[in-house]
Amino acid sequence: MSKLLSPAGAKVLFMGNEAIARGALEAGISVAAGYPGTPSSEVIERLAGVAQERKLYVEWSVNEKVALEVAAAASFAGLRSICVMKQNGVNVASDFLLHLTASGTRGGLVLVTCEDPGALSSVNEGESRYFARMLEIPLLEPSNFQEAKDLTKWAFELSEAIGNVVMLRSVTRMSHASGNVICGKLPVKTREAKFDYDGSVMDSQTGPMISTPVVAKHALHQKKLKDVEALFEKSPFNKYVGPAKPQLLIITSSACFLYASEALSMLNLQKRVGILNLSCTLPLPPKLLKKYLRLTNKIMIVEEVLPFLEETVKVLAAGMFAQIGGKTFYGKIDETLPSFGELNPDIVAGALTKIFKIKRKSLPVAYTKELQKAAAIVPAREMTFCAGCPHRASFWNISNAIALDGREGFVCGDIGCYAMAALFPATGYYTTPTLHSMGSGTGLASGFAKLDVFGMNKPILAVCGDSTFYHAVIPALINAQHNRADITFVVMDNAGTAMTGFQPHPGLPTSALKEVVPAVEIAAICKAIGAKVIISDPFDLAATSKILTTFMAEKGSVKVLILRQACALSPEKKGKKIFDVKVNEDLCMGDSCGCNRLCTRIFRCPALTWDRIKKKAAVDEVICAGCGVCYSICPQKAITKTEAASK
Amino acid sequence: MTIPVKKFISQKILKKEVLESGLCTGCGACVGLCPYQVIYHDRTVQLHACDLENGKCYDYCPRTSTDLNKLRNLLFDAGDMSPEIGAMKGYYFSRATNPQLRENVQHGGTVTALMELALLEGLIDSAIISSPDREFGQSGLVVKDKVELRKNAGSKFTVSPTVAVFNQLEGTKDAGNIGVVATACQALALAKMKLKSVKEDRGKIDQLKLVIGLYCGWAFAAQKFNDLMGQNDIALESISGMDIPAGKNSLEIYTATGTKSFPLSDMQECIRNACHYCLDSTAEYADISVGAARFGDNWEEMRHWNQMIVRTQKGRDLIDLAIKRGVLEVKEAPTESLLQLKKAAVEKKKAALQNIIRKSGSAKNLLYLDCHDPVVQMFLAKQISNKKSR
């Protein structure tokens, strides 16, 4: 049995995302939808794992907007539903979200956004808290694992109480760390789906689900938010820890509560500093805030990335000036703390030492020395594609084809593992100078291709992965085809949403619930819009490179090359080598003229190593995935491949 | 990983001095040595960055600096040298004796007959020639028998990366002794290998036993030529041959549907940029150089003859053998023909020098040529005096 189904009262070690999933189960959800994205993916994955037992419908939707629409339909039918995404996903879902919050919801609908301060696995550290403010919906931010579960469960009640979406925000360190959670009861009764719409247009529980009359509904929406404020005043999720008369009040939320607590303990300031840990951060309850702002004149707001909480607190404090007097605020606006990157206990402690004018005990000299010694021997490792990754071969082909074409063509990059081609230029063989949001590579290429009349006579390429293709590329591709944008569009189809853990996508005949479902073929879609389509294996270097050069030279609209080869780590490939790959040292030219270490210096598969003493290349058998591509690039045929015995 | 800064990365300098300066002849000398450089269509392409100093690519390129004097001393007898057309032991008109062979060849079939003979007599085991390649214009080809040799006879007018095939020859034992049919730039590249060869290439270069040079005024850039043919509705695959008849100042293109004639002035646009900087119209660094006889009033008669310059003893021996075996008809060429040839060669040298100076901006900087080289100096002086007299 999944630990997610542990009985009430059981103390279970849950990852933050599992705690959220358990909270949703305790709330009695019926539907869960999302699009994979680190650090959010485990919520849907775990729920899919217990879907049968809990009678859930769980899906990986084509993108976050559609996921929210699927979840909203369940809500409209009176069911509880959860919609899960990473911070970028909220941007994608935001168009529908804006209208959804205006029409209101019925069954509890919780939008979980797992955010990535420090952009550990993102290409931005954008945050959704500002969406909550803009859309005027409640925002909950758990600061420990128990709370992650409890707040999630409560969020559904709150959503139903106000008839609107509730946003629950987690961050990487909350979603991916683990802690003990005491489980509550799992409900026995399930709800029946029923959608009534013959009531008054002003009644979102019985009438049509629309945002008009806009002004009247907006006023009603704001009135309900006032009710939330009242609930938040008394919520046990907002807590104060610390002395009755602190010298400094820290106002914080989320994982930052843990950083602040640890910083106080590091500096032994627990008796001088109090922490107001807010888990209900929007709307901020004014009475509660007034009560604690009165305790002291020095306030530090500890939060990650932008000063969202700080701004809210300051606005309220300004309104209370007559009652609470002037305060000194420390935070991001006065640059006590950075408004970029992740926080950690050290950064918070650093801020505290400045405020209290105290010195931190420095590390013992011997320890620092040991640390430096260790740092010196840690090998510098670059981010790169895995051994056997089809993307390496794809970019090798693209790079060669661009060079052969000779017009300095370039690739508009996109989001997926292949984003590394843009992030680390040597990994993409210096082909990919742009990288933005999902699908934007194709849109950018569509635009670049129209600049020929202004003198840009280069072949324009775009890449995307298979999952990204369905997520956001299709409109851009249609745009390119319709507007006669001459682009070479490469789909790096590695048979799954590989970067986030092989979640299925519409191109695969399997669903989140492991049912057999119809696969929607990329090639068929591209052909249907009138594009020229060729499918190739990126490991076949000669054939692929030839298609690419032909495509680039050909005048026309969209030319699609689908490069099909499953991810080296995919469940069907993992551990299985196609080839045993070896280096024949007698043939290896090493670094002399005639080769100059092409395989280890330029191709750079992590399984190829350079023996500094022998001055020969070697294959690290443990890392090698046996794809055999290096055999094709070795000018000396010193790299040999033989059918693997373990195949 | 950071690449340490080096002073002279061969590939980079080659790119700057030759490829980007428009001096690349497409001969293939820098190709086939390593995985970094390839020929695509008729362009030399650098696929990835090499960070070596003293790379062979730079050393073998006919458009990087060369000690030509040293090269002449290495290859030729001092008494044979002429400033206009290089070493000359003899100057003849010739044609293949076999009329069947002459049918498909450019002029007299001298080159094909000589290569056939060299293969047959075991002087060489492999011949490297250029072969038409529908997609890419020309490519080099290793042939070992006369059937293949005859199939690929005839001038092609676009460059062929012939030297790349020599570079790529693997298992030198299998290739045996090698003969190459080369244009001036290709012959110079092969000669440079003899001068600068690195240890691992020494064996192969020693196997190079024969270089038959082709007279060459210029070559077409494939893309430009193909575009022109396209504009004139001439399918590339329908072209069976081309020639510049003596005294006509036009290029004739022979197709299945007849002959199309283009004034040479119209063809100027199509000429490969690098050819404007070439001083060598007679493949001076070959053993024997062969061209169209192009002499006298009777073109219909003369078009089936070649003229040839025998430059080395090896060349002389081969011609003697060809006469002895009766495969080649050889006759002394009239002095006027030689004078005409020299005059044309001088014109090319002067024009190229002028172009080089225009490009570099100074007579002291002759790009790949050394302004102190005695032959270069002679034509440089002529050019300056010409200018003055004007």
CSV table of N, CA, C and O in Angstrom, one decimal, chain A residues 459-499:
chain,number,residue,atom,x,y,z
A,459,PRO,N,19.9,30.7,-42.1
A,459,PRO,CA,18.9,29.7,-41.8
A,459,PRO,C,18.5,29.8,-40.4
A,459,PRO,O,19.4,29.9,-39.5
A,460,ILE,N,17.2,29.7,-40.1
A,460,ILE,CA,16.7,29.8,-38.7
A,460,ILE,C,16.2,28.4,-38.3
A,460,ILE,O,15.4,27.8,-39.0
A,461,LEU,N,16.7,28.0,-37.2
A,461,LEU,CA,16.2,26.7,-36.7
A,461,LEU,C,15.5,26.9,-35.3
A,461,LEU,O,15.8,27.9,-34.6
A,462,ALA,N,14.7,26.0,-35.0
A,462,ALA,CA,14.1,25.9,-33.6
A,462,ALA,C,14.1,24.5,-33.2
A,462,ALA,O,14.0,23.6,-34.0
A,463,VAL,N,14.2,24.3,-31.9
A,463,VAL,CA,14.2,22.9,-31.3
A,463,VAL,C,13.1,22.9,-30.3
A,463,VAL,O,12.8,23.9,-29.7
A,464,CYS,N,12.5,21.7,-30.1
A,464,CYS,CA,11.6,21.5,-28.9
A,464,CYS,C,11.6,20.0,-28.6
A,464,CYS,O,11.9,19.2,-29.5
A,465,GLY,N,11.2,19.7,-27.4
A,465,GLY,CA,11.0,18.3,-27.0
A,465,GLY,C,9.6,17.8,-27.4
A,465,GLY,O,8.8,18.6,-27.8
A,466,ASP,N,9.4,16.6,-27.2
A,466,ASP,CA,8.1,16.0,-27.6
A,466,ASP,C,7.0,16.6,-26.7
A,466,ASP,O,5.9,17.0,-27.1
A,467,SER,N,7.2,16.6,-25.4
A,467,SER,CA,6.2,17.1,-24.5
A,467,SER,C,6.0,18.6,-24.7
A,467,SER,O,4.8,19.1,-24.7
A,468,THR,N,7.0,19.3,-24.9
A,468,THR,CA,7.0,20.8,-25.2
A,468,THR,C,6.2,21.1,-26.4
A,468,THR,O,5.4,22.0,-26.5
A,469,PHE,N,6.3,20.2,-27.4
A,469,PHE,CA,5.6,20.3,-28.7
A,469,PHE,C,4.1,20.5,-28.4
A,469,PHE,O,3.5,21.4,-28.9
A,470,TYR,N,3.5,19.6,-27.6
A,470,TYR,CA,2.1,19.7,-27.3
A,470,TYR,C,1.8,20.8,-26.4
A,470,TYR,O,0.7,21.4,-26.5
A,471,HIS,N,2.7,21.1,-25.5
A,471,HIS,CA,2.4,22.1,-24.4
A,471,HIS,C,2.2,23.5,-25.0
A,471,HIS,O,1.2,24.1,-24.7
A,472,ALA,N,3.1,24.0,-25.9
A,472,ALA,CA,3.0,25.4,-26.3
A,472,ALA,C,3.5,25.6,-27.7
A,472,ALA,O,3.5,26.8,-28.2
A,473,VAL,N,4.0,24.6,-28.4
A,473,VAL,CA,4.6,24.8,-29.7
A,473,VAL,C,3.6,24.9,-30.9
A,473,VAL,O,3.8,25.7,-31.8
A,474,ILE,N,2.6,24.2,-30.7
A,474,ILE,CA,1.6,24.1,-31.9
A,474,ILE,C,1.2,25.4,-32.4
A,474,ILE,O,1.3,25.7,-33.7
A,475,PRO,N,0.7,26.4,-31.6
A,475,PRO,CA,0.3,27.7,-32.2
A,475,PRO,C,1.4,28.4,-32.9
A,475,PRO,O,1.2,29.0,-33.9
A,476,ALA,N,2.6,28.3,-32.3
A,476,ALA,CA,3.8,29.0,-32.9
A,476,ALA,C,4.1,28.4,-34.3
A,476,ALA,O,4.5,29.1,-35.2
A,477,LEU,N,4.0,27.0,-34.3
A,477,LEU,CA,4.3,26.3,-35.6
A,477,LEU,C,3.3,26.7,-36.7
A,477,LEU,O,3.6,26.9,-37.8
A,478,ILE,N,2.0,26.8,-36.3
A,478,ILE,CA,1.0,27.1,-37.2
A,478,ILE,C,1.2,28.6,-37.7
A,478,ILE,O,1.1,28.9,-38.9
A,479,ASN,N,1.6,29.4,-36.8
A,479,ASN,CA,2.0,30.8,-37.1
A,479,ASN,C,3.1,30.8,-38.2
A,479,ASN,O,3.0,31.6,-39.2
A,480,ALA,N,4.1,30.0,-37.9
A,480,ALA,CA,5.2,30.0,-38.9
A,480,ALA,C,4.8,29.5,-40.2
A,480,ALA,O,5.1,30.1,-41.3
A,481,GLN,N,4.0,28.5,-40.3
A,481,GLN,CA,3.6,27.9,-41.5
A,481,GLN,C,2.7,28.9,-42.3
A,481,GLN,O,2.9,29.1,-43.5
A,482,HIS,N,1.7,29.5,-41.5
A,482,HIS,CA,0.8,30.4,-42.2
A,482,HIS,C,1.4,31.6,-42.7
A,482,HIS,O,1.1,32.1,-43.7
A,483,ASN,N,2.4,32.1,-41.9
A,483,ASN,CA,3.1,33.4,-42.4
A,483,ASN,C,4.3,33.1,-43.2
A,483,ASN,O,5.1,34.0,-43.4
A,484,ARG,N,4.4,31.9,-43.7
A,484,ARG,CA,5.6,31.5,-44.6
A,484,ARG,C,6.9,31.8,-44.0
A,484,ARG,O,7.8,32.4,-44.6
A,485,ALA,N,7.1,31.5,-42.7
A,485,ALA,CA,8.4,31.7,-42.0
A,485,ALA,C,9.2,30.5,-42.4
A,485,ALA,O,8.8,29.3,-42.1
A,486,ASP,N,10.3,30.7,-43.0
A,486,ASP,CA,11.2,29.6,-43.5
A,486,ASP,C,12.0,29.1,-42.4
A,486,ASP,O,13.1,29.7,-42.1
A,487,ILE,N,11.5,28.1,-41.7
A,487,ILE,CA,12.3,27.6,-40.5
A,487,ILE,C,12.5,26.1,-40.6
A,487,ILE,O,11.7,25.4,-41.2
A,488,THR,N,13.6,25.7,-40.0
A,488,THR,CA,13.9,24.3,-39.9
A,488,THR,C,13.6,23.9,-38.4
A,488,THR,O,14.3,24.5,-37.5
A,489,PHE,N,12.6,23.2,-38.2
A,489,PHE,CA,12.1,22.9,-36.9
A,489,PHE,C,12.4,21.5,-36.5
A,489,PHE,O,12.0,20.5,-37.2
A,490,VAL,N,13.1,21.3,-35.4
A,490,VAL,CA,13.6,20.0,-35.0
A,490,VAL,C,12.9,19.6,-33.7
A,490,VAL,O,13.0,20.3,-32.7
A,491,VAL,N,12.1,18.5,-33.8
A,491,VAL,CA,11.5,18.0,-32.5
A,491,VAL,C,12.5,16.9,-32.0
A,491,VAL,O,12.7,15.9,-32.7
A,492,MET,N,12.9,17.1,-30.8
A,492,MET,CA,13.8,16.1,-30.2
A,492,MET,C,12.9,15.1,-29.4
A,492,MET,O,12.7,15.4,-28.2
A,493,ASP,N,12.4,14.1,-30.1
A,493,ASP,CA,11.4,13.3,-29.5
A,493,ASP,C,12.1,12.1,-28.7
A,493,ASP,O,12.6,11.2,-29.3
A,494,ASN,N,12.2,12.3,-27.4
A,494,ASN,CA,12.9,11.2,-26.6
A,494,ASN,C,11.8,10.4,-25.8
A,494,ASN,O,12.2,9.8,-24.8
A,495,ALA,N,10.6,10.4,-26.3
A,495,ALA,CA,9.6,9.5,-25.8
A,495,ALA,C,9.2,9.7,-24.4
A,495,ALA,O,9.0,8.7,-23.6
A,496,GLY,N,8.9,10.9,-24.0
A,496,GLY,CA,8.4,11.2,-22.6
A,496,GLY,C,8.8,12.5,-22.2
A,496,GLY,O,9.6,13.2,-22.8
A,497,THR,N,8.2,12.9,-21.1
A,497,THR,CA,8.6,14.2,-20.4
A,497,THR,C,9.8,13.9,-19.6
A,497,THR,O,9.7,13.7,-18.4
A,498,ALA,N,10.9,13.8,-20.2
A,498,ALA,CA,12.1,13.1,-19.6
A,498,ALA,C,12.7,13.9,-18.5
A,498,ALA,O,13.0,13.4,-17.4
A,499,MET,N,12.7,15.2,-18.6
A,499,MET,CA,13.5,16.0,-17.6
A,499,MET,C,12.8,15.9,-16.3
A,499,MET,O,13.5,16.0,-15.2
